[in-house]
Amino acid sequence: MSDTDQKYQSSIPLDHQYKELPMPDKWDMTDQEMIEKSESFLSLMKKRHSVRDYSTKSVPREIIENCIKAAGLAPSGANHQPWHFAVIENPEAKAKIRAAAEEEEKTFYSGRASDEWLGALEPIGTNESKPHLTTAPWLIVIFAQRTSTDRNGRKFKNYYVTESVGIATGFLITALHNAGLTTLTHTPNPMKFLNQLCDRPPSEKPEMILVVGHPAENATVPEHAKWKKPIDEIMTVF
Ligand code: IYR
């Protein structure tokens, strides 16, 4: 299958000229209203946890689709939107991903990772077993497009791809949390097997698997994950 296959072609209009529009969706809020908004968003985000224990409870596809639409609104280099989200609900497809991920992870945990890396992971308690890849109702595999192909089959470059896909992934995780869902970012190492399993061209780089669902009744989180850097360490004011 070649990269220029029609199903992989980008609909981005490369012939657009600069034209300005009055800013849409402008709103006015008082400082007090904005403080309250920022506080309530902060308390929502404080309730997001990376969870590894999922229930098999199903999640309507419409929610996943809305959250991916929100991710697709992220800013990106030259507005090229260099991302693709492969969404997997089919149990056999999830089982294949789990088997391939666990195969790679076995090698990672039993020698490929340095002692320093394994030491850093110790407080998180991870290992090569990834049951959440089959229990959770949805997996979203996020692909980054270093290059794309236009409607005429011509290849063009994308810019700030890692940054753009990172921002879109942040939007997605936040949208899913806001919808009441639980997520885990999972990065089996290496990840190239995902191209074949998700039918994506070799020009795309799998960035991560996002596990999406409801937490199991007895779900736990590592205590270490509750430790967050204080504001005076992550912010300086000039
Ligand atoms: N890919 C492995 C290892 C792993 C690496 C980091 I960095 C993490 O924050 C967590 C896990 C795995 O998913 O288990």
PDB file of N, CA, C and O in Angstrom, residues 150-208:
ATOM      1  N   ASP A 150      -1.184  15.640  -0.494  1.00  0.00           N
ATOM      2  CA  ASP A 150      -2.377  16.429  -0.820  1.00  0.00           C
ATOM      3  C   ASP A 150      -3.293  15.653  -1.768  1.00  0.00           C
ATOM      4  O   ASP A 150      -3.002  14.521  -2.146  1.00  0.00           O
ATOM      5  N   ARG A 151      -4.389  16.316  -2.169  1.00  0.00           N
ATOM      6  CA  ARG A 151      -5.392  15.625  -2.983  1.00  0.00           C
ATOM      7  C   ARG A 151      -4.893  15.267  -4.376  1.00  0.00           C
ATOM      8  O   ARG A 151      -5.490  14.455  -5.057  1.00  0.00           O
ATOM      9  N   ASN A 152      -3.776  15.904  -4.774  1.00  0.00           N
ATOM     10  CA  ASN A 152      -3.196  15.558  -6.077  1.00  0.00           C
ATOM     11  C   ASN A 152      -2.081  14.529  -5.949  1.00  0.00           C
ATOM     12  O   ASN A 152      -1.343  14.293  -6.914  1.00  0.00           O
ATOM     13  N   GLY A 153      -1.954  13.967  -4.745  1.00  0.00           N
ATOM     14  CA  GLY A 153      -0.937  12.940  -4.545  1.00  0.00           C
ATOM     15  C   GLY A 153       0.457  13.522  -4.319  1.00  0.00           C
ATOM     16  O   GLY A 153       1.442  12.785  -4.333  1.00  0.00           O
ATOM     17  N   ARG A 154       0.551  14.852  -4.096  1.00  0.00           N
ATOM     18  CA  ARG A 154       1.869  15.462  -3.856  1.00  0.00           C
ATOM     19  C   ARG A 154       2.173  15.511  -2.368  1.00  0.00           C
ATOM     20  O   ARG A 154       1.323  15.906  -1.561  1.00  0.00           O
ATOM     21  N   LYS A 155       3.413  15.136  -2.049  1.00  0.00           N
ATOM     22  CA  LYS A 155       3.840  15.102  -0.653  1.00  0.00           C
ATOM     23  C   LYS A 155       4.210  16.515  -0.198  1.00  0.00           C
ATOM     24  O   LYS A 155       4.817  17.267  -0.955  1.00  0.00           O
ATOM     25  N   PHE A 156       3.818  16.893   1.012  1.00  0.00           N
ATOM     26  CA  PHE A 156       4.254  18.180   1.569  1.00  0.00           C
ATOM     27  C   PHE A 156       4.655  18.001   3.031  1.00  0.00           C
ATOM     28  O   PHE A 156       4.279  17.026   3.673  1.00  0.00           O
ATOM     29  N   LYS A 157       5.458  18.973   3.522  1.00  0.00           N
ATOM     30  CA  LYS A 157       5.994  18.867   4.880  1.00  0.00           C
ATOM     31  C   LYS A 157       5.043  19.451   5.914  1.00  0.00           C
ATOM     32  O   LYS A 157       4.320  20.406   5.631  1.00  0.00           O
ATOM     33  N   ASN A 158       5.075  18.890   7.104  1.00  0.00           N
ATOM     34  CA  ASN A 158       4.375  19.486   8.231  1.00  0.00           C
ATOM     35  C   ASN A 158       5.417  20.082   9.176  1.00  0.00           C
ATOM     36  O   ASN A 158       6.592  19.727   9.101  1.00  0.00           O
ATOM     37  N   TYR A 159       5.001  20.993  10.041  1.00  0.00           N
ATOM     38  CA  TYR A 159       5.940  21.742  10.884  1.00  0.00           C
ATOM     39  C   TYR A 159       5.563  21.604  12.355  1.00  0.00           C
ATOM     40  O   TYR A 159       4.397  21.520  12.692  1.00  0.00           O
ATOM     41  N   TYR A 160       6.585  21.620  13.208  1.00  0.00           N
ATOM     42  CA  TYR A 160       6.343  21.486  14.655  1.00  0.00           C
ATOM     43  C   TYR A 160       5.379  20.333  14.945  1.00  0.00           C
ATOM     44  O   TYR A 160       4.391  20.476  15.677  1.00  0.00           O
ATOM     45  N   VAL A 161       5.689  19.208  14.330  1.00  0.00           N
ATOM     46  CA  VAL A 161       4.764  18.061  14.395  1.00  0.00           C
ATOM     47  C   VAL A 161       4.625  17.529  15.823  1.00  0.00           C
ATOM     48  O   VAL A 161       3.509  17.333  16.316  1.00  0.00           O
ATOM     49  N   THR A 162       5.753  17.326  16.499  1.00  0.00           N
ATOM     50  CA  THR A 162       5.695  16.775  17.857  1.00  0.00           C
ATOM     51  C   THR A 162       4.925  17.716  18.780  1.00  0.00           C
ATOM     52  O   THR A 162       4.084  17.277  19.582  1.00  0.00           O
ATOM     53  N   GLU A 163       5.228  19.009  18.644  1.00  0.00           N
ATOM     54  CA  GLU A 163       4.545  20.003  19.492  1.00  0.00           C
ATOM     55  C   GLU A 163       3.044  19.993  19.198  1.00  0.00           C
ATOM     56  O   GLU A 163       2.210  19.984  20.116  1.00  0.00           O
ATOM     57  N   SER A 164       2.684  20.024  17.916  1.00  0.00           N
ATOM     58  CA  SER A 164       1.275  20.086  17.525  1.00  0.00           C
ATOM     59  C   SER A 164       0.515  18.858  18.025  1.00  0.00           C
ATOM     60  O   SER A 164      -0.590  18.976  18.584  1.00  0.00           O
ATOM     61  N   VAL A 165       1.099  17.685  17.836  1.00  0.00           N
ATOM     62  CA  VAL A 165       0.413  16.452  18.250  1.00  0.00           C
ATOM     63  C   VAL A 165       0.337  16.389  19.780  1.00  0.00           C
ATOM     64  O   VAL A 165      -0.661  15.927  20.341  1.00  0.00           O
ATOM     65  N   GLY A 166       1.370  16.903  20.449  1.00  0.00           N
ATOM     66  CA  GLY A 166       1.345  16.957  21.919  1.00  0.00           C
ATOM     67  C   GLY A 166       0.199  17.837  22.418  1.00  0.00           C
ATOM     68  O   GLY A 166      -0.509  17.486  23.366  1.00  0.00           O
ATOM     69  N   ILE A 167       0.011  18.988  21.772  1.00  0.00           N
ATOM     70  CA  ILE A 167      -1.069  19.897  22.188  1.00  0.00           C
ATOM     71  C   ILE A 167      -2.427  19.222  21.941  1.00  0.00           C
ATOM     72  O   ILE A 167      -3.310  19.235  22.810  1.00  0.00           O
ATOM     73  N   ALA A 168      -2.587  18.613  20.767  1.00  0.00           N
ATOM     74  CA  ALA A 168      -3.862  17.943  20.448  1.00  0.00           C
ATOM     75  C   ALA A 168      -4.132  16.804  21.435  1.00  0.00           C
ATOM     76  O   ALA A 168      -5.282  16.587  21.856  1.00  0.00           O
ATOM     77  N   THR A 169      -3.093  16.103  21.821  1.00  0.00           N
ATOM     78  CA  THR A 169      -3.254  15.011  22.787  1.00  0.00           C
ATOM     79  C   THR A 169      -3.689  15.564  24.143  1.00  0.00           C
ATOM     80  O   THR A 169      -4.550  14.980  24.816  1.00  0.00           O
ATOM     81  N   GLY A 170      -3.129  16.709  24.516  1.00  0.00           N
ATOM     82  CA  GLY A 170      -3.550  17.367  25.760  1.00  0.00           C
ATOM     83  C   GLY A 170      -5.024  17.758  25.711  1.00  0.00           C
ATOM     84  O   GLY A 170      -5.768  17.543  26.671  1.00  0.00           O
ATOM     85  N   PHE A 171      -5.437  18.308  24.572  1.00  0.00           N
ATOM     86  CA  PHE A 171      -6.863  18.643  24.401  1.00  0.00           C
ATOM     87  C   PHE A 171      -7.710  17.373  24.567  1.00  0.00           C
ATOM     88  O   PHE A 171      -8.747  17.381  25.227  1.00  0.00           O
ATOM     89  N   LEU A 172      -7.266  16.296  23.937  1.00  0.00           N
ATOM     90  CA  LEU A 172      -8.035  15.046  23.952  1.00  0.00           C
ATOM     91  C   LEU A 172      -8.167  14.486  25.371  1.00  0.00           C
ATOM     92  O   LEU A 172      -9.269  14.113  25.809  1.00  0.00           O
ATOM     93  N   ILE A 173      -7.067  14.429  26.084  1.00  0.00           N
ATOM     94  CA  ILE A 173      -7.081  13.902  27.456  1.00  0.00           C
ATOM     95  C   ILE A 173      -8.005  14.755  28.321  1.00  0.00           C
ATOM     96  O   ILE A 173      -8.795  14.242  29.125  1.00  0.00           O
ATOM     97  N   THR A 174      -7.923  16.077  28.143  1.00  0.00           N
ATOM     98  CA  THR A 174      -8.743  16.997  28.931  1.00  0.00           C
ATOM     99  C   THR A 174     -10.223  16.843  28.566  1.00  0.00           C
ATOM    100  O   THR A 174     -11.087  16.814  29.447  1.00  0.00           O
ATOM    101  N   ALA A 175     -10.508  16.707  27.263  1.00  0.00           N
ATOM    102  CA  ALA A 175     -11.902  16.553  26.813  1.00  0.00           C
ATOM    103  C   ALA A 175     -12.497  15.253  27.373  1.00  0.00           C
ATOM    104  O   ALA A 175     -13.654  15.235  27.819  1.00  0.00           O
ATOM    105  N   LEU A 176     -11.723  14.178  27.352  1.00  0.00           N
ATOM    106  CA  LEU A 176     -12.214  12.888  27.855  1.00  0.00           C
ATOM    107  C   LEU A 176     -12.463  12.963  29.361  1.00  0.00           C
ATOM    108  O   LEU A 176     -13.471  12.461  29.867  1.00  0.00           O
ATOM    109  N   HIS A 177     -11.557  13.607  30.071  1.00  0.00           N
ATOM    110  CA  HIS A 177     -11.735  13.772  31.524  1.00  0.00           C
ATOM    111  C   HIS A 177     -12.983  14.608  31.819  1.00  0.00           C
ATOM    112  O   HIS A 177     -13.794  14.264  32.684  1.00  0.00           O
ATOM    113  N   ASN A 178     -13.139  15.688  31.061  1.00  0.00           N
ATOM    114  CA  ASN A 178     -14.302  16.571  31.231  1.00  0.00           C
ATOM    115  C   ASN A 178     -15.608  15.816  30.970  1.00  0.00           C
ATOM    116  O   ASN A 178     -16.641  16.115  31.577  1.00  0.00           O
ATOM    117  N   ALA A 179     -15.543  14.806  30.083  1.00  0.00           N
ATOM    118  CA  ALA A 179     -16.742  14.011  29.771  1.00  0.00           C
ATOM    119  C   ALA A 179     -16.984  12.932  30.829  1.00  0.00           C
ATOM    120  O   ALA A 179     -17.955  12.179  30.730  1.00  0.00           O
ATOM    121  N   GLY A 180     -16.097  12.827  31.807  1.00  0.00           N
ATOM    122  CA  GLY A 180     -16.294  11.862  32.887  1.00  0.00           C
ATOM    123  C   GLY A 180     -15.565  10.544  32.675  1.00  0.00           C
ATOM    124  O   GLY A 180     -15.833   9.569  33.368  1.00  0.00           O
ATOM    125  N   LEU A 181     -14.635  10.525  31.709  1.00  0.00           N
ATOM    126  CA  LEU A 181     -13.915   9.282  31.419  1.00  0.00           C
ATOM    127  C   LEU A 181     -12.520   9.302  32.021  1.00  0.00           C
ATOM    128  O   LEU A 181     -11.974  10.356  32.353  1.00  0.00           O
ATOM    129  N   THR A 182     -11.956   8.117  32.128  1.00  0.00           N
ATOM    130  CA  THR A 182     -10.622   7.928  32.694  1.00  0.00           C
ATOM    131  C   THR A 182      -9.682   7.528  31.564  1.00  0.00           C
ATOM    132  O   THR A 182     -10.095   6.823  30.637  1.00  0.00           O
ATOM    133  N   THR A 183      -8.438   8.004  31.643  1.00  0.00           N
ATOM    134  CA  THR A 183      -7.474   7.699  30.576  1.00  0.00           C
ATOM    135  C   THR A 183      -6.121   7.281  31.140  1.00  0.00           C
ATOM    136  O   THR A 183      -5.789   7.589  32.286  1.00  0.00           O
ATOM    137  N   LEU A 184      -5.375   6.598  30.286  1.00  0.00           N
ATOM    138  CA  LEU A 184      -3.970   6.275  30.578  1.00  0.00           C
ATOM    139  C   LEU A 184      -3.182   6.477  29.289  1.00  0.00           C
ATOM    140  O   LEU A 184      -3.574   5.978  28.232  1.00  0.00           O
ATOM    141  N   THR A 185      -2.088   7.232  29.370  1.00  0.00           N
ATOM    142  CA  THR A 185      -1.193   7.307  28.214  1.00  0.00           C
ATOM    143  C   THR A 185      -0.256   6.114  28.306  1.00  0.00           C
ATOM    144  O   THR A 185       0.353   5.869  29.344  1.00  0.00           O
ATOM    145  N   HIS A 186      -0.169   5.364  27.223  1.00  0.00           N
ATOM    146  CA  HIS A 186       0.692   4.174  27.223  1.00  0.00           C
ATOM    147  C   HIS A 186       1.602   4.240  26.000  1.00  0.00           C
ATOM    148  O   HIS A 186       1.139   4.487  24.887  1.00  0.00           O
ATOM    149  N   THR A 187       2.886   4.037  26.260  1.00  0.00           N
ATOM    150  CA  THR A 187       3.868   4.134  25.175  1.00  0.00           C
ATOM    151  C   THR A 187       4.695   2.851  25.117  1.00  0.00           C
ATOM    152  O   THR A 187       5.818   2.828  25.623  1.00  0.00           O
ATOM    153  N   PRO A 188       4.138   1.787  24.528  1.00  0.00           N
ATOM    154  CA  PRO A 188       4.957   0.595  24.364  1.00  0.00           C
ATOM    155  C   PRO A 188       6.202   0.964  23.552  1.00  0.00           C
ATOM    156  O   PRO A 188       6.138   1.855  22.713  1.00  0.00           O
ATOM    157  N   ASN A 189       7.296   0.321  23.837  1.00  0.00           N
ATOM    158  CA  ASN A 189       8.576   0.747  23.283  1.00  0.00           C
ATOM    159  C   ASN A 189       9.271  -0.437  22.592  1.00  0.00           C
ATOM    160  O   ASN A 189       9.603  -1.386  23.271  1.00  0.00           O
ATOM    161  N   PRO A 190       9.472  -0.451  21.278  1.00  0.00           N
ATOM    162  CA  PRO A 190       9.052   0.514  20.260  1.00  0.00           C
ATOM    163  C   PRO A 190       7.590   0.312  19.839  1.00  0.00           C
ATOM    164  O   PRO A 190       6.976  -0.691  20.193  1.00  0.00           O
ATOM    165  N   MET A 191       7.072   1.243  19.046  1.00  0.00           N
ATOM    166  CA  MET A 191       5.631   1.275  18.762  1.00  0.00           C
ATOM    167  C   MET A 191       5.274   1.057  17.303  1.00  0.00           C
ATOM    168  O   MET A 191       4.107   1.162  16.929  1.00  0.00           O
ATOM    169  N   LYS A 192       6.279   0.788  16.471  1.00  0.00           N
ATOM    170  CA  LYS A 192       6.039   0.737  15.025  1.00  0.00           C
ATOM    171  C   LYS A 192       4.991  -0.319  14.637  1.00  0.00           C
ATOM    172  O   LYS A 192       4.321  -0.200  13.606  1.00  0.00           O
ATOM    173  N   PHE A 193       4.830  -1.367  15.490  1.00  0.00           N
ATOM    174  CA  PHE A 193       3.826  -2.415  15.186  1.00  0.00           C
ATOM    175  C   PHE A 193       2.418  -1.835  15.029  1.00  0.00           C
ATOM    176  O   PHE A 193       1.544  -2.441  14.412  1.00  0.00           O
ATOM    177  N   LEU A 194       2.206  -0.641  15.583  1.00  0.00           N
ATOM    178  CA  LEU A 194       0.869  -0.042  15.542  1.00  0.00           C
ATOM    179  C   LEU A 194       0.479   0.415  14.139  1.00  0.00           C
ATOM    180  O   LEU A 194      -0.708   0.476  13.816  1.00  0.00           O
ATOM    181  N   ASN A 195       1.474   0.723  13.280  1.00  0.00           N
ATOM    182  CA  ASN A 195       1.137   1.124  11.903  1.00  0.00           C
ATOM    183  C   ASN A 195       0.380   0.010  11.205  1.00  0.00           C
ATOM    184  O   ASN A 195      -0.662   0.227  10.590  1.00  0.00           O
ATOM    185  N   GLN A 196       0.924  -1.198  11.315  1.00  0.00           N
ATOM    186  CA  GLN A 196       0.302  -2.327  10.632  1.00  0.00           C
ATOM    187  C   GLN A 196      -1.057  -2.650  11.262  1.00  0.00           C
ATOM    188  O   GLN A 196      -2.055  -2.791  10.549  1.00  0.00           O
ATOM    189  N   LEU A 197      -1.106  -2.695  12.604  1.00  0.00           N
ATOM    190  CA  LEU A 197      -2.355  -3.067  13.269  1.00  0.00           C
ATOM    191  C   LEU A 197      -3.457  -2.027  13.076  1.00  0.00           C
ATOM    192  O   LEU A 197      -4.641  -2.359  13.129  1.00  0.00           O
ATOM    193  N   CYS A 198      -3.081  -0.784  12.859  1.00  0.00           N
ATOM    194  CA  CYS A 198      -4.094   0.276  12.665  1.00  0.00           C
ATOM    195  C   CYS A 198      -4.201   0.704  11.212  1.00  0.00           C
ATOM    196  O   CYS A 198      -4.882   1.697  10.909  1.00  0.00           O
ATOM    197  N   ASP A 199      -3.515  -0.002  10.321  1.00  0.00           N
ATOM    198  CA  ASP A 199      -3.607   0.272   8.893  1.00  0.00           C
ATOM    199  C   ASP A 199      -3.230   1.724   8.563  1.00  0.00           C
ATOM    200  O   ASP A 199      -3.941   2.409   7.827  1.00  0.00           O
ATOM    201  N   ARG A 200      -2.118   2.175   9.121  1.00  0.00           N
ATOM    202  CA  ARG A 200      -1.634   3.527   8.842  1.00  0.00           C
ATOM    203  C   ARG A 200      -0.340   3.455   8.039  1.00  0.00           C
ATOM    204  O   ARG A 200       0.441   2.517   8.213  1.00  0.00           O
ATOM    205  N   PRO A 201      -0.091   4.445   7.175  1.00  0.00           N
ATOM    206  CA  PRO A 201       1.082   4.385   6.296  1.00  0.00           C
ATOM    207  C   PRO A 201       2.394   4.574   7.073  1.00  0.00           C
ATOM    208  O   PRO A 201       2.382   5.142   8.170  1.00  0.00           O
ATOM    209  N   PRO A 202       3.512   4.114   6.504  1.00  0.00           N
ATOM    210  CA  PRO A 202       4.800   4.199   7.203  1.00  0.00           C
ATOM    211  C   PRO A 202       5.271   5.629   7.474  1.00  0.00           C
ATOM    212  O   PRO A 202       6.113   5.849   8.347  1.00  0.00           O
ATOM    213  N   SER A 203       4.720   6.613   6.748  1.00  0.00           N
ATOM    214  CA  SER A 203       5.096   8.017   7.000  1.00  0.00           C
ATOM    215  C   SER A 203       4.543   8.536   8.333  1.00  0.00           C
ATOM    216  O   SER A 203       4.931   9.604   8.790  1.00  0.00           O
ATOM    217  N   GLU A 204       3.648   7.792   8.947  1.00  0.00           N
ATOM    218  CA  GLU A 204       3.078   8.241  10.224  1.00  0.00           C
ATOM    219  C   GLU A 204       3.802   7.581  11.388  1.00  0.00           C
ATOM    220  O   GLU A 204       4.126   6.392  11.342  1.00  0.00           O
ATOM    221  N   LYS A 205       4.019   8.364  12.442  1.00  0.00           N
ATOM    222  CA  LYS A 205       4.724   7.847  13.619  1.00  0.00           C
ATOM    223  C   LYS A 205       3.731   7.685  14.772  1.00  0.00           C
ATOM    224  O   LYS A 205       3.121   8.659  15.205  1.00  0.00           O
ATOM    225  N   PRO A 206       3.569   6.451  15.262  1.00  0.00           N
ATOM    226  CA  PRO A 206       2.683   6.287  16.425  1.00  0.00           C
ATOM    227  C   PRO A 206       3.302   6.986  17.631  1.00  0.00           C
ATOM    228  O   PRO A 206       4.473   6.771  17.940  1.00  0.00           O
ATOM    229  N   GLU A 207       2.548   7.847  18.265  1.00  0.00           N
ATOM    230  CA  GLU A 207       3.078   8.605  19.416  1.00  0.00           C
ATOM    231  C   GLU A 207       2.708   7.950  20.740  1.00  0.00           C
ATOM    232  O   GLU A 207       3.506   7.939  21.670  1.00  0.00           O
ATOM    233  N   MET A 208       1.483   7.489  20.844  1.00  0.00           N
ATOM    234  CA  MET A 208       1.075   6.805  22.067  1.00  0.00           C
ATOM    235  C   MET A 208      -0.280   6.143  21.884  1.00  0.00           C
ATOM    236  O   MET A 208      -0.987   6.415  20.911  1.00  0.00           O
TER     237      MET A 208
END
